Structure formats: structure tokens, C-alpha cells
Short mmCIF file of C-alpha atoms and ligand atoms in Angstrom, two decimals:
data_model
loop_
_atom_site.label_atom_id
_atom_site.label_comp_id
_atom_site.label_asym_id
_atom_site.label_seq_id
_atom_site.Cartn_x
_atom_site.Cartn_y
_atom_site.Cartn_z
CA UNK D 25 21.97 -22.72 9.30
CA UNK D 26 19.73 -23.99 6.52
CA UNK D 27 19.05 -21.93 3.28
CA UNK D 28 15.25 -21.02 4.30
CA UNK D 29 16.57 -20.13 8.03
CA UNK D 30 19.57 -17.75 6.81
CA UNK D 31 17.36 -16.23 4.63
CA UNK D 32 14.75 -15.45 7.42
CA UNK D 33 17.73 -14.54 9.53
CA UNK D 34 19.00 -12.17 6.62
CA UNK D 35 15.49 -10.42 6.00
CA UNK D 36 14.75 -9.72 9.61
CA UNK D 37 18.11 -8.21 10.11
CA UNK D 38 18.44 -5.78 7.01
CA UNK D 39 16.38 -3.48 5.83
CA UNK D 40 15.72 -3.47 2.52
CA UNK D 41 15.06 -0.48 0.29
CA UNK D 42 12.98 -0.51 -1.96
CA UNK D 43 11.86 2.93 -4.38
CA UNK D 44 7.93 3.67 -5.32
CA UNK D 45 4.83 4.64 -7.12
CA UNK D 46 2.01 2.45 -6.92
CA UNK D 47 2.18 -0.16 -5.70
CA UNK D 48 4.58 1.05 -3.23
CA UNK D 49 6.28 -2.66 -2.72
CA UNK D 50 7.59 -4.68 -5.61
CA UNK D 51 9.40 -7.47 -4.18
CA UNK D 52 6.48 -9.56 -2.66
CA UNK D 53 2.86 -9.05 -2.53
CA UNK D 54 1.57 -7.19 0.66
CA UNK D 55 -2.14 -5.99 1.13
CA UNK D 56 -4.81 -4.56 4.03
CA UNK D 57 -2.54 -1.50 4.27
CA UNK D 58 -2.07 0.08 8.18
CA UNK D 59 0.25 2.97 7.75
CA UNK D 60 0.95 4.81 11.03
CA UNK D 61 3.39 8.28 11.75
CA UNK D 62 5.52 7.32 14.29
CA UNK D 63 8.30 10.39 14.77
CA UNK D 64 8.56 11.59 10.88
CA UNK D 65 8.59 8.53 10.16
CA UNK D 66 5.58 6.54 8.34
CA UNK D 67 4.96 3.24 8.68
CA UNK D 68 3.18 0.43 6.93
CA UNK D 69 2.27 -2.48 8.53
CA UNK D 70 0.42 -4.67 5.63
CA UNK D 71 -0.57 -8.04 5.94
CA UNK D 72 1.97 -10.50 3.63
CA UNK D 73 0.46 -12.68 0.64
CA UNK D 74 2.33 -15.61 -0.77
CA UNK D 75 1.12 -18.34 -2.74
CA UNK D 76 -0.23 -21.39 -1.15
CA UNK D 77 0.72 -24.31 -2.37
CA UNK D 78 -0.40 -28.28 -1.80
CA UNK D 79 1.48 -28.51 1.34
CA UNK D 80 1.57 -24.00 2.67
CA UNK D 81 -2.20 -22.89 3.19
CA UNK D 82 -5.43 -23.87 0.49
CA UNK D 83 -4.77 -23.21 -2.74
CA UNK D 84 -6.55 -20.98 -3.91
CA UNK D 85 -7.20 -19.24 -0.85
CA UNK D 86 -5.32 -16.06 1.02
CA UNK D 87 -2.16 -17.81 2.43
CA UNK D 88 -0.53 -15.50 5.22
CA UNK D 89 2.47 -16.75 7.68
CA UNK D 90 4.11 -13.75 8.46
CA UNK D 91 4.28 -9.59 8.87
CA UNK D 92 6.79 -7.37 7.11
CA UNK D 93 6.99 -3.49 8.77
CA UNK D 94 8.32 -0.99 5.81
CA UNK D 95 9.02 2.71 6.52
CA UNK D 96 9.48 5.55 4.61
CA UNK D 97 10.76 9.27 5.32
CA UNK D 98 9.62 10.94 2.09
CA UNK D 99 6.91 8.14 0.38
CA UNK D 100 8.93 7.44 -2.11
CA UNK D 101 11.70 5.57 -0.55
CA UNK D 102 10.42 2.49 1.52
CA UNK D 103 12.42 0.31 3.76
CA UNK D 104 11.33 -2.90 4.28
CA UNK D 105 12.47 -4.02 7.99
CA UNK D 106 11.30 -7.52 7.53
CA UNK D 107 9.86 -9.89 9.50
CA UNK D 108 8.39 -8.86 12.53
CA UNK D 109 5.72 -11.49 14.03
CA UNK D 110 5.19 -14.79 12.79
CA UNK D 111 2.63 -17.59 12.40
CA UNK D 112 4.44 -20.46 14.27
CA UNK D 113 6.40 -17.89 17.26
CA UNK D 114 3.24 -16.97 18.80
CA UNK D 115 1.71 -19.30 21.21
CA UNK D 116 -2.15 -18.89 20.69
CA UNK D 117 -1.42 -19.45 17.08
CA UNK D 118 -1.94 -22.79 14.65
CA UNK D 119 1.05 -22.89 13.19
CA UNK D 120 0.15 -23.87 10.23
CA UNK D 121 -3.00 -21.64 9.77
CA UNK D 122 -1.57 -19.36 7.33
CA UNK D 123 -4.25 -17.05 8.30
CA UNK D 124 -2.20 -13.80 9.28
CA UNK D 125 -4.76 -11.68 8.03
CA UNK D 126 -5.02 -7.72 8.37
CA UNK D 127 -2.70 -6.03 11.63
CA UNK D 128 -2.71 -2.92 13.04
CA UNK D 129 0.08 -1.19 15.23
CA UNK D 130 -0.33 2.08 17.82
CA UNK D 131 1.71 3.73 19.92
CA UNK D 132 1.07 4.31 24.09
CA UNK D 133 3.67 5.60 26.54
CA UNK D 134 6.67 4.92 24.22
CA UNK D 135 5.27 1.18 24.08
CA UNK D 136 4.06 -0.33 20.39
CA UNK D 137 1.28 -2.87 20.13
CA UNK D 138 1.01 -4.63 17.06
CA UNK D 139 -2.74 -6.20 16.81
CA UNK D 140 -3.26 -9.34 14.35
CA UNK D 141 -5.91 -11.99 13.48
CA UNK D 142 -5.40 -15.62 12.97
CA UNK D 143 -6.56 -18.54 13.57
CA UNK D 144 -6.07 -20.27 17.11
CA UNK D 145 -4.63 -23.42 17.83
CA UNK D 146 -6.55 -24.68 20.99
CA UNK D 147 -10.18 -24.36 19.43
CA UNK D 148 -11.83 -25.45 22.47
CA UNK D 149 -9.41 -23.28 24.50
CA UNK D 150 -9.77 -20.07 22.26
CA UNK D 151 -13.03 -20.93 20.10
CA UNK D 152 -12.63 -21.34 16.42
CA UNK D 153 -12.47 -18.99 13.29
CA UNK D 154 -10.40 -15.68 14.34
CA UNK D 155 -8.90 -14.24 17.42
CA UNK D 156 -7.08 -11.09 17.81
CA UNK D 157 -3.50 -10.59 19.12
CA UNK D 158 -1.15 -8.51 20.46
CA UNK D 159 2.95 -8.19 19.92
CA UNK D 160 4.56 -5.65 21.60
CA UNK D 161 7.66 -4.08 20.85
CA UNK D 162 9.72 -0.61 22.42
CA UNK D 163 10.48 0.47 18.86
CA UNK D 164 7.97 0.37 15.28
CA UNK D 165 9.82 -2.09 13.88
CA UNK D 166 10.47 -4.40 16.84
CA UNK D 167 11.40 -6.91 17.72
CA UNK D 168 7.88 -7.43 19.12
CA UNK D 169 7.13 -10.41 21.70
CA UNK D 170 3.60 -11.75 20.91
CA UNK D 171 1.41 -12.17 23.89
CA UNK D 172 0.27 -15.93 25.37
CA UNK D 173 -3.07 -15.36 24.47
CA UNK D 174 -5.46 -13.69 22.53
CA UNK D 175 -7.46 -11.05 23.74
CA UNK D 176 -10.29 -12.07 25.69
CA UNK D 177 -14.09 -11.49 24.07
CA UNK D 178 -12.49 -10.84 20.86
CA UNK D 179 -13.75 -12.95 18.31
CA UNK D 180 -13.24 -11.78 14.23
CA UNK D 181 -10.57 -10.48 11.94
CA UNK D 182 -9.44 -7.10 11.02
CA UNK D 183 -8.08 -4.95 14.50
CA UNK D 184 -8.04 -1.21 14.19
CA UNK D 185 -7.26 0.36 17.52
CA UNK D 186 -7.64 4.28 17.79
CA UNK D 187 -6.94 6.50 20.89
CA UNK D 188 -9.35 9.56 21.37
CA UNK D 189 -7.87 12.62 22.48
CA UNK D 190 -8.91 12.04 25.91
CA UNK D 191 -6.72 9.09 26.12
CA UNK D 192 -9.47 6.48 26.03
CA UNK D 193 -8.39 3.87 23.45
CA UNK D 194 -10.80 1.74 21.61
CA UNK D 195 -10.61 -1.46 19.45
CA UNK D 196 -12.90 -2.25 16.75
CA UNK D 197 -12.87 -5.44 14.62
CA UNK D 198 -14.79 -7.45 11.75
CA UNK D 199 -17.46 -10.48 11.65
CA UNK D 200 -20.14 -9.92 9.77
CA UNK D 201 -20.68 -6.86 11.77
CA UNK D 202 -18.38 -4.57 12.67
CA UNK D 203 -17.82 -4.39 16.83
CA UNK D 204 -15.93 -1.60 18.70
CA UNK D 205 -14.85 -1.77 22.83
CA UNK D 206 -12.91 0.52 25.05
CA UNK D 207 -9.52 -1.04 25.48
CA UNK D 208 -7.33 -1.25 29.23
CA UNK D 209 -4.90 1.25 29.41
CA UNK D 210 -2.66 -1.84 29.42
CA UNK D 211 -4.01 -2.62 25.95
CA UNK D 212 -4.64 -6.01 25.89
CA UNK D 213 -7.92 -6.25 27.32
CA UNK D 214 -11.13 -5.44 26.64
CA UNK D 215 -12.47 -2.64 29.08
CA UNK D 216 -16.13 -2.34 27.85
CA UNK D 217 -19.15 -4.55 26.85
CA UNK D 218 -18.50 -5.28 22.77
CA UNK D 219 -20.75 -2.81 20.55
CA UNK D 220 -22.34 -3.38 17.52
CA UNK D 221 -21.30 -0.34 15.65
CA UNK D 222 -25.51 -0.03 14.36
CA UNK D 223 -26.61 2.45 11.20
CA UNK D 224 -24.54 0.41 8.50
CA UNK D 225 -25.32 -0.96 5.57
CA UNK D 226 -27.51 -4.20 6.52
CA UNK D 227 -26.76 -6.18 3.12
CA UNK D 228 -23.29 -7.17 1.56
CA UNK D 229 -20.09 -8.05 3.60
CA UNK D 230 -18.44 -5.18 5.74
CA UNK D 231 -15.18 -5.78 7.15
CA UNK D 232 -12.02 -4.02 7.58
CA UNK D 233 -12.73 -1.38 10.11
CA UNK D 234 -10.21 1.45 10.42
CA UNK D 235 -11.04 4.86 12.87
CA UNK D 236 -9.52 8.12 13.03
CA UNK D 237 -10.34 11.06 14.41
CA UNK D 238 -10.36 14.82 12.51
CA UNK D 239 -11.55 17.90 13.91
CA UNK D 240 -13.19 16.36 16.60
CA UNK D 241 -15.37 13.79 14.46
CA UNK D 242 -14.49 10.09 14.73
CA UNK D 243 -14.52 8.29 10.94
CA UNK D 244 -14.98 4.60 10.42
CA UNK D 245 -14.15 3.33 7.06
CA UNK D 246 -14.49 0.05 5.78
CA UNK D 247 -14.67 -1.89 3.15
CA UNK D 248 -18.15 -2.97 1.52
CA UNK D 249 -19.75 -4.91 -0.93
CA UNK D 250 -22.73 -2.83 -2.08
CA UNK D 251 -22.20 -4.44 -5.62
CA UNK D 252 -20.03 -7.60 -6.26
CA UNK D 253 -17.28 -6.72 -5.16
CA UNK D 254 -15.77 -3.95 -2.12
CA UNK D 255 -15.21 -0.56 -2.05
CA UNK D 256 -14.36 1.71 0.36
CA UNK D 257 -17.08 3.69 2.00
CA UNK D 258 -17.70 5.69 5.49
CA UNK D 259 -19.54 6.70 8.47
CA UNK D 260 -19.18 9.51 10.80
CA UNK D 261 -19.86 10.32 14.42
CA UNK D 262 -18.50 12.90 17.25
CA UNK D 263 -18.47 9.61 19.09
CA UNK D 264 -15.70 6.77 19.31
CA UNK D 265 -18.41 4.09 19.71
CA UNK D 266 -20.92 5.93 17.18
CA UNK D 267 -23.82 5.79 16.21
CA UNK D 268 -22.00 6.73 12.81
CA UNK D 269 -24.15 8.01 10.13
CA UNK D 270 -22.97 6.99 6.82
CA UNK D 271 -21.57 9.62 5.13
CA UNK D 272 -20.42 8.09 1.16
CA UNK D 273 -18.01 6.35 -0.65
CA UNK D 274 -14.18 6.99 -0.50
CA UNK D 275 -12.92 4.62 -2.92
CA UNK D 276 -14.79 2.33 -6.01
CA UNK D 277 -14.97 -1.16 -6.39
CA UNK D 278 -11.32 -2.00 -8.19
CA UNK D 279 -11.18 -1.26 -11.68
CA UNK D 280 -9.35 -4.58 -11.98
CA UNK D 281 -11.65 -6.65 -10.10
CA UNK D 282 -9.68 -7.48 -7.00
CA UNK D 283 -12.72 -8.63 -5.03
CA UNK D 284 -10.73 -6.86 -1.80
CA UNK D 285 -9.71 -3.68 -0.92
CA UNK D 286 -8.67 -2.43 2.72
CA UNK D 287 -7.88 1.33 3.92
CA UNK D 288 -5.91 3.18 6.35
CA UNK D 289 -6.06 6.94 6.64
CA UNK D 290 -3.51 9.18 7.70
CA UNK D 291 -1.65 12.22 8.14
CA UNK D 292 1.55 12.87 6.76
CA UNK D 293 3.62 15.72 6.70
CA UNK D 294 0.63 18.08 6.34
CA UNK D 295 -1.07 15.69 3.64
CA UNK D 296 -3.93 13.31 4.40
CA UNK D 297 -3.29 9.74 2.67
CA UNK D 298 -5.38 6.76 1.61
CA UNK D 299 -3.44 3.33 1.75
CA UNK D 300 -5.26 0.47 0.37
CA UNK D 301 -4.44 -2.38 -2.22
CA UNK D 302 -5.06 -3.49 -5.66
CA UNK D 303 -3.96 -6.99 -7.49
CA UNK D 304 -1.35 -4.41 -9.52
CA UNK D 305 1.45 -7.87 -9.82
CA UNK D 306 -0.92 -10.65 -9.49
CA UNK D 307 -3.96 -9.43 -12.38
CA UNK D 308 -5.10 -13.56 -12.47
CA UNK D 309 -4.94 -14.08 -8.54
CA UNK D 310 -6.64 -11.37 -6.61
CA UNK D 311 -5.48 -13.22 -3.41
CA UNK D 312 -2.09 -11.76 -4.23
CA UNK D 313 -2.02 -8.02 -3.44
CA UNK D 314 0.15 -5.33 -4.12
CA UNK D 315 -0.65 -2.28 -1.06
CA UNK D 316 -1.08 1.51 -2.65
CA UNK D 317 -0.82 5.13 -1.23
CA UNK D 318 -3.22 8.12 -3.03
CA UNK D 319 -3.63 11.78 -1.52
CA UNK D 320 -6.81 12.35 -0.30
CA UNK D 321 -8.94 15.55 0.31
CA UNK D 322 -12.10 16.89 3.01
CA UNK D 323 -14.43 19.19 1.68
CA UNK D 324 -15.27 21.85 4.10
CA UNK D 325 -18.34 20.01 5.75
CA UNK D 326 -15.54 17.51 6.57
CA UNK D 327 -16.71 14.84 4.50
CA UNK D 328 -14.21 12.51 2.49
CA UNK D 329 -14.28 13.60 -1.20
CA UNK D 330 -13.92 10.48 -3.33
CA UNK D 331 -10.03 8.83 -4.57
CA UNK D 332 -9.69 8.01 -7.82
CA UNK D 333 -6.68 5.36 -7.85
CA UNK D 334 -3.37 6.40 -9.65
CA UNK D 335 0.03 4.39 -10.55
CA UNK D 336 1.66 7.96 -10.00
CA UNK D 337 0.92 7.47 -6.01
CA UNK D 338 2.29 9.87 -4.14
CA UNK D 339 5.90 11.50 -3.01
CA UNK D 340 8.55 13.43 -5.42
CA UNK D 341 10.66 11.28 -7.75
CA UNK D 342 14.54 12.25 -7.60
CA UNK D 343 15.23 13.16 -11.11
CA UNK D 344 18.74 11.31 -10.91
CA UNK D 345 16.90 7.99 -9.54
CA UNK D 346 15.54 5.80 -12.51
CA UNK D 347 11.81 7.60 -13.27
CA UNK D 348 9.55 4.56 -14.29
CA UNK D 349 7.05 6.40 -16.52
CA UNK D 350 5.04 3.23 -16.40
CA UNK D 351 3.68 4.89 -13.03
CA UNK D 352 2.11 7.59 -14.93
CA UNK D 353 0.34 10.56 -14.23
CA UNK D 354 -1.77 11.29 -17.45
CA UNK D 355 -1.26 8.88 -20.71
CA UNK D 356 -2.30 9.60 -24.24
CA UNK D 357 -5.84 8.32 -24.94
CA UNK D 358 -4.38 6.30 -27.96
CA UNK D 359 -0.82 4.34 -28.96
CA UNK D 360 0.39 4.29 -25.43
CA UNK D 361 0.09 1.11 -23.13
CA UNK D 362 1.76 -0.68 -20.14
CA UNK D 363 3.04 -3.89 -20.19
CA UNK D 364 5.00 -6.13 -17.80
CA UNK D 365 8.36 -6.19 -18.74
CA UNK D 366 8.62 -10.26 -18.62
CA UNK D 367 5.19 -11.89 -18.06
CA UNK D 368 6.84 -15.01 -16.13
CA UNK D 369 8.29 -12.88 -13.57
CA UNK D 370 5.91 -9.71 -12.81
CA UNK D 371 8.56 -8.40 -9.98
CA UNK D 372 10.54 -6.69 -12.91
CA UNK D 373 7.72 -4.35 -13.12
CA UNK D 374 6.31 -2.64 -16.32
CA UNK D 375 7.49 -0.70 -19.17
CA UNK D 376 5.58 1.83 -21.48
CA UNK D 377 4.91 1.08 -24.81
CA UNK D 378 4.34 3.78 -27.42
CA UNK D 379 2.97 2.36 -30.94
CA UNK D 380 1.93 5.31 -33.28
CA UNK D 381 2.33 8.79 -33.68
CA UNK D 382 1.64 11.27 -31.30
CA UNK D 383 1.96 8.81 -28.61
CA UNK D 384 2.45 10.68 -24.83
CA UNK D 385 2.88 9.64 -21.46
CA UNK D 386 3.08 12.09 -18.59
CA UNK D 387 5.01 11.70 -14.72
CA UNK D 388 4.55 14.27 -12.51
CA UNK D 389 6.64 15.69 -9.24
CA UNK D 390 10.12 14.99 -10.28
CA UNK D 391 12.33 16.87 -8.45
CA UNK D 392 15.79 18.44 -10.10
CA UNK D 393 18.07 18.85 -7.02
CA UNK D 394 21.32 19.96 -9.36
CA UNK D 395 21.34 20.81 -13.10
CA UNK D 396 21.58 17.59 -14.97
CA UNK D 397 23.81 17.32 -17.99
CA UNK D 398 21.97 14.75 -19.38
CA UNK D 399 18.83 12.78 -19.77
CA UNK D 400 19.57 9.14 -20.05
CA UNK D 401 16.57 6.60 -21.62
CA UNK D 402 16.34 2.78 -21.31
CA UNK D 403 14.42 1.68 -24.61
CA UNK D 404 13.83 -0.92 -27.45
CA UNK D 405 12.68 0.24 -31.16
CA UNK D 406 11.54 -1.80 -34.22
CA UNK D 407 13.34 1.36 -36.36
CA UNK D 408 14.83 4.65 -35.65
CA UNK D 409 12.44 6.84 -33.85
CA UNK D 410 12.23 10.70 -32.60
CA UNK D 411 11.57 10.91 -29.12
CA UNK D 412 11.25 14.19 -26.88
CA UNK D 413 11.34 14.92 -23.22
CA UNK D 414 9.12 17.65 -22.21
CA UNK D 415 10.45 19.40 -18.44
CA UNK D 416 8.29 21.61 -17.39
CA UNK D 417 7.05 23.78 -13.98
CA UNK D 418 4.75 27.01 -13.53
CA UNK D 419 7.84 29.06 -15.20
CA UNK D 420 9.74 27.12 -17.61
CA UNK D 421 9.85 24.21 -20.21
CA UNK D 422 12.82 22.41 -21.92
CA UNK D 423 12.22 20.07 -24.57
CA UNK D 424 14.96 17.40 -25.01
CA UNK D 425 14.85 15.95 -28.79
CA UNK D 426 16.45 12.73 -30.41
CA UNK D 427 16.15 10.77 -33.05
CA UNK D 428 16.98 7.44 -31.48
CA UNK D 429 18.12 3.83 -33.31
CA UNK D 430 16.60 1.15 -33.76
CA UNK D 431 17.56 -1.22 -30.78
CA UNK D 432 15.98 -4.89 -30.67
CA UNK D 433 17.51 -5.56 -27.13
CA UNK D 434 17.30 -3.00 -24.31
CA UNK D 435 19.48 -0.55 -25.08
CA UNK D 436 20.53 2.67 -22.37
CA UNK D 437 21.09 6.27 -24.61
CA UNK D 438 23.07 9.52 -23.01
CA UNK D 439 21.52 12.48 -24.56
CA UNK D 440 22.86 15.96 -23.60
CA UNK D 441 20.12 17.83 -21.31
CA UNK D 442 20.10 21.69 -21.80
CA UNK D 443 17.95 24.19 -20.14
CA UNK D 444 16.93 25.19 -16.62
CA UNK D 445 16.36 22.41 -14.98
CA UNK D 446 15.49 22.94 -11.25
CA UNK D 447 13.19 22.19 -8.47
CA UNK D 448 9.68 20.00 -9.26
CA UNK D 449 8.86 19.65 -12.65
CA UNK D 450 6.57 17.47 -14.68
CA UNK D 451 7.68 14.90 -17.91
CA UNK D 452 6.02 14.21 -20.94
CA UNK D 453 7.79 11.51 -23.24
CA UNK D 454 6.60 11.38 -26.65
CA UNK D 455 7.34 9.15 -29.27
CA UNK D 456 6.45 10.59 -33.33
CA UNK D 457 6.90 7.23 -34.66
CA UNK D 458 4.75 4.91 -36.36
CA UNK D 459 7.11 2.14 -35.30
CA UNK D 460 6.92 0.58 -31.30
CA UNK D 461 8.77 2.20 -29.17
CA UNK D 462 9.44 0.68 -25.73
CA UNK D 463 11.10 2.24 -22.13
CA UNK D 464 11.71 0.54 -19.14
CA UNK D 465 12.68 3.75 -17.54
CA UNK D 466 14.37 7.62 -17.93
CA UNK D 467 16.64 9.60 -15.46
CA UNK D 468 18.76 12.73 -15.63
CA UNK D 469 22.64 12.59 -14.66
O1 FUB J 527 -6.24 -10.17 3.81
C1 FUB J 527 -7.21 -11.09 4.24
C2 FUB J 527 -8.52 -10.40 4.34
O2 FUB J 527 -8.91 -9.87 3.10
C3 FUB J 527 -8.50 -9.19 5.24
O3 FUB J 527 -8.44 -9.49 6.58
C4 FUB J 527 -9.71 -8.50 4.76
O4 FUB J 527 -9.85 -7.19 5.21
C5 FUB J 527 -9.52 -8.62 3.27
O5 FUB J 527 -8.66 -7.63 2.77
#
């Protein structure tokens, strides 16, 4: 086999594991976020960036060949499953479109069907610009075996497919407008006239539709550009096929300027979840995504109250797994800051830099499953510097204190951990030096 072939071989067969905050993958960039519950499991079905280069995709431009599938049990520990569908192994597809844009997945009668957009390669055939396909699969993770053709009267980018309690499923997609149809109960073909999906905002590009129902109302979110860029907004209707009434804004236009964003909303385990994506590893290249997860909340009149993006994400942190208070919860409004930990290669991830007294960072939900005997930091120091640990929960707080050496490569401490440490507690690391102070990461043992 050649190297590129054993290495697709190798990331289709294993899964990988991966451990996360936001953004939930660090290996590769992955964005337009469709997480499903499948079992008590949840699933993420992004779309895949990579970087185009002269002879892969425009540079430049999104460049898309493939679809990973990553699952998690708890949120915090993904598995990616790897390749599941790509760009030159279905048959409607131009091989060398590079335009595997944002996918969906559902479940019917123990059957999956995965839904993607690309670009055809018979444009008199299929039309040109986007059609939508289908892969389907007898497990969420596959292997999934795409379908001849794409589905017919679907023309756009985007697939969100929702089934309404009374078993009716519907497909909605993006161009320009957004458009919704009743699906086949075979779920590859259309089995309505296309809708316009009316009562939306008339100026600046919608796309991105994603449905779900709660408590009997049906929600489509979106992304929108009401400004320069998107943001996340809403519109609500007791009906699959509206007319929706717009109903606010779930998430702001990125406070790093990623000119994209792209939601899914679900259920998990009794909490209701955004998934959407930022530029967190590429901050020059918004075309290279990194996908996210934040709680989010209804108000009583079942509207969506607004999601302020975190790093902390969501999910407990085992205290004996390596805590990377980079992902904070809280930070001090002065002499703390996160930087990559080596600028040519952003996939090492961030550390936390404290430069001045009183400096403070803050992780929440770490969870103490046996008493630790000791708390063990990764740091660098210009000069000797006193660092504490603040554990605390409702009931009790431990403060771990050491006065640590200076270190001018990364050096890993053991410092004795007394007190009651159990169940979910909250950190604070502070640093009372004047001197910079730098950790990749803490954990208990
Ligand atoms: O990922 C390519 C495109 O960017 C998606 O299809 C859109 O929703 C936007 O996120």
C-alpha cells in the first residue's frame, strides 16, 4: 500500500480518542457541527476543512474531500471513527470538487442516512452548483454506501432532515433561501412540492438550516448575516413546513471574526446543547474551523435564551486526566492570557500565561473520583514563583501552596495534595509573582 492509502486505511479503521473543551477536536479542523443521540451515544458529524493547496481545491477557498464521524459518551471524551464518505467514492460526485460542505445524519427503522452537499460531476446530468446526497449505513459510524444519485429537485447546500412525531420526515436545505419538503419514507426522495420557508429575514445571506422539534413547536435555526458577518438566529412554528415567526438571536456574530458559524441543537442526557464552530486553531484563515459544544437554556415561553461562547465547553474533566486551564471558565481581568504553545504548529494547543501579581484563572466541573495524593503542574518561570491551587465545591475548599523554581524549559512538579478532595469541584490557579509564569496543564494523581 502507499503511505497516503495506509494512512486512510489506518484512520478509517481505528478510532481515535481524542479529550475536550472547546473546540472539542484538536487534531484537524472540522466545522458546520451535526451532533445527533443515537443510543447514549452522541454523535458529531462535522464537515472536514483542510487546506487547499495549488493542486487540492482554490486556495483560499473552503477545501472539503471527506467526512469524519466522532462520538462521545460523556462530552468530554470524543472518538474520532474516521472517514466515513468521501469525495471521489460517490458516483454523482466531481472528484475533485473538494466541496463536501455541511452533512447531516438521522436515524429510521434501525437504518442511518447520512445527507451531504457537493458539487456534481455530470453538470448537464445533475445541474451545476450543489446537490444533496445520501450514504446509508446500518450503524452511526458506517460504513455507509453513498447512493448513485443525488436526490431529485434538490438543488443547494446545507441538508437538515428532521422527523415529526407523527413520523412524517422533512428535508430542508440552503440557496439563498432556505427550502423545506416532506421526504419518502424511503428517504431519498422528495415527497412534496419544495417550500420556501417565507417570514425570514429578506436581506443578508441565510444558510445552514437545522430543525428540531420541543414541546410540540418546530425551531429552525440558521445562520445569518444581519451585520457583516453570521450569527445564529431563529424562527418558530407548531408547523414542520412553517410559516416560522422569527423569534431572536441564539448566538453573536464570532468574537474572532470567523465570517461562518453553523448550529445543531440537541438533547443530551437531560441537557440541551448548541454545537457550532469558531476559527479557535486557524485565527488568520477562517476557512479552517475548529467545531464547539455550549449548554443552552429555554425560557418558559419556550424561546431560546441567547449562548455566550466559552473555551470551558461542556462535560466534567477527570481530575487525574491532564486539566488544560487554557479552556477556562472565568480568567482574571488583568496578567492572565492564552497563548499557543508553538505558533508553527497550533495542534499542540494553548497554555496560560500569568504575568503579574494577583494573576487567576478559573476551570470548572472537575470531577475527583478517588482522593488524590497529589497535584502535579506542567510550567515554565523566569524566577521562583508562589503558586496556589484553589479546590473548591458548595461544602469545602483546599488550597494547595508552592513556591515553585524557576524553570526555563517545561518542567512537570509533584506537590503533595491534602484535603477533601471528592466529587465536582472547581480550580482556581493563581500565580503572586511579578515574574511570567507559564502552564501547559495541571492534574491530580
Ligand atoms: O462549510 C462550508 C459552508 O460554510 C457551509 O456549508 C456553510 O453552512 C458554512 O458554514
Amino acid at each position: 500500500m502507499k503511505k497516503r492509502s495506509i494512512f486512510s486505511f489506518l484512520m478509517t479503521a481505528i478510532a481515535v480518542s481524542l479529550s475536550a473543551q472547546n473546540p472539542i477536536v484538536r487534531d484537524q479542523f472540522t466545522a458546520d457541527p451535526t451532533a445527533r443521540v443515537f443510543g447514549d451515544k452522541i454523535y458529531v458529524y462535522p464537515s472536514h476543512d483542510v487546506l487547499a493547496t495549488e493542486k487540492r481545491g482554490r486556495l483560499g477557498w473552503f477545501c472539503m474531500e471527506d467526512y469524519h464521524v466522532f462520538s462521545s459518551e460523556n462530552l468530554t471524551d470524543w472518538k474520532d471513527h474516521g472517514v466515513i464518505v468521501t469525495q471521489n467514492k460517490v458516483p454523482w460526485v466531481r472528484p475533485d470538487s473538494y466541496s463536501m460542505w455541511a452533512p447531516d445524519c438521522i436515524e429510521r427503522n434501525g437504518k442511518y442516512y447520512f445527507y451531504f452537499p457537493s458539487a456534481p460531476r455530470d453538470t448537464v446530468k445533475y445541474g451545476r452548483g450543489f446537490g444533496i446526497g445520501v450514504a446509508i449505513a446500518d450503524s452511526p459510524t458506517g460504513p455507509f454506501v453513498p447512493e448513485e444519485n443525488p436526490i431529485a429537485k434538490v438543488r443547494g447546500i446545507d441538508p437538515s432532515v428532521m422527523i415529526a412525531k407523527d413520523g412524517q420526515a422533512y428535508i430542508y436545505w440552503s440557496a439563498g433561501n432556505i427550502y423545506g419538503a416532506k421526504l419518502k419514507e424511503n428517504m431519498v426522495e422528495l415527497d412534496s412540492d419544495v417550500k420556501i420557508l417565507g417570514d425570514l429575514p429578506k436581506k443578508g445571506l441565510k444558510e445552514g438550516p437545522f430543525v428540531f422539534e420541543r414541546n410540540g413547536m418546530y425551531y429552525l435555526t440558521f445562520p445569518h448575516v444581519e451585520n457583516t458577518i453570521e450569527r445564529l438566529e431563529y424562527a418558530m412554528s407548531d408547523n414542520p413546513l412553517g410559516p416560522f415567526k422569527m423569534a431572536g438571536v441564539i448566538m453573536d456574530e464570532s468574537p474572532t471574526g470567523c465570517w461562518t458559524n453553523h448550529q445543531s441543537i440537541v438533547q443530551f442526557k437531560g441537557q440541551w446543547l448548541l454545537f457550532y464552530h469558531h476559527n479557535d486553531l486557524s485565527p488568520a484563515f477562517d476557512k479552517a474551523r475548529s467545531i464547539r459544544a455550549d449548554s443552552l437554556f429555554f425560557n418558559p415561553d419556550g424561546t431560546i435564551q441567547k449562548v455566550i461562547p466559552t473555551l470551558r465547553g461542556v462535560g466534567l474533566t477527570d481530575a487525574n486526566s491532564e486539566i488544560q486551564i487554557d479552556r477556562f471558565s472565568q480568567i482574571s481581568t488583568e496578567n492572565t492570557s492564552i497563548a499557543f504553545l508553538d505558533t508553527t504548529n497550533k495542534f499542540m494547543g494553548w497554555k496560560t500565561i500569568f504575568s503579574g501579581q494577583n494573576s487567576w484563572i478559573r476551570y470548572n466541573s472537575v470531577s475527583f473520583t478517588k482522593k488524590p495524593k497529589y497535584l502535579i503542574i506542567k510550567y515554565l518561570s523566569d524566577k521562583n514563583t508562589q503558586v496556589s491551587v484553589e479546590v473548591f465545591n458548595g461544602k469545602n475548599k483546599t488550597v494547595i501552596s508552592k513556591s515553585l523554581p524557576a524553570s526555563g524549559d517545561w518542567n512537570v512538579v509533584k506537590i503533595e495534595a491534602k484535603g477533601k478532595l471528592s466529587g465536582k469541584n472547581d480550580i482556581i490557579v493563581k500565580s503572586n509573582s511579578d515574574s511570567k509564569f507559564e502552564v501547559d496543564w495541571i492534574k491530580f494523581e
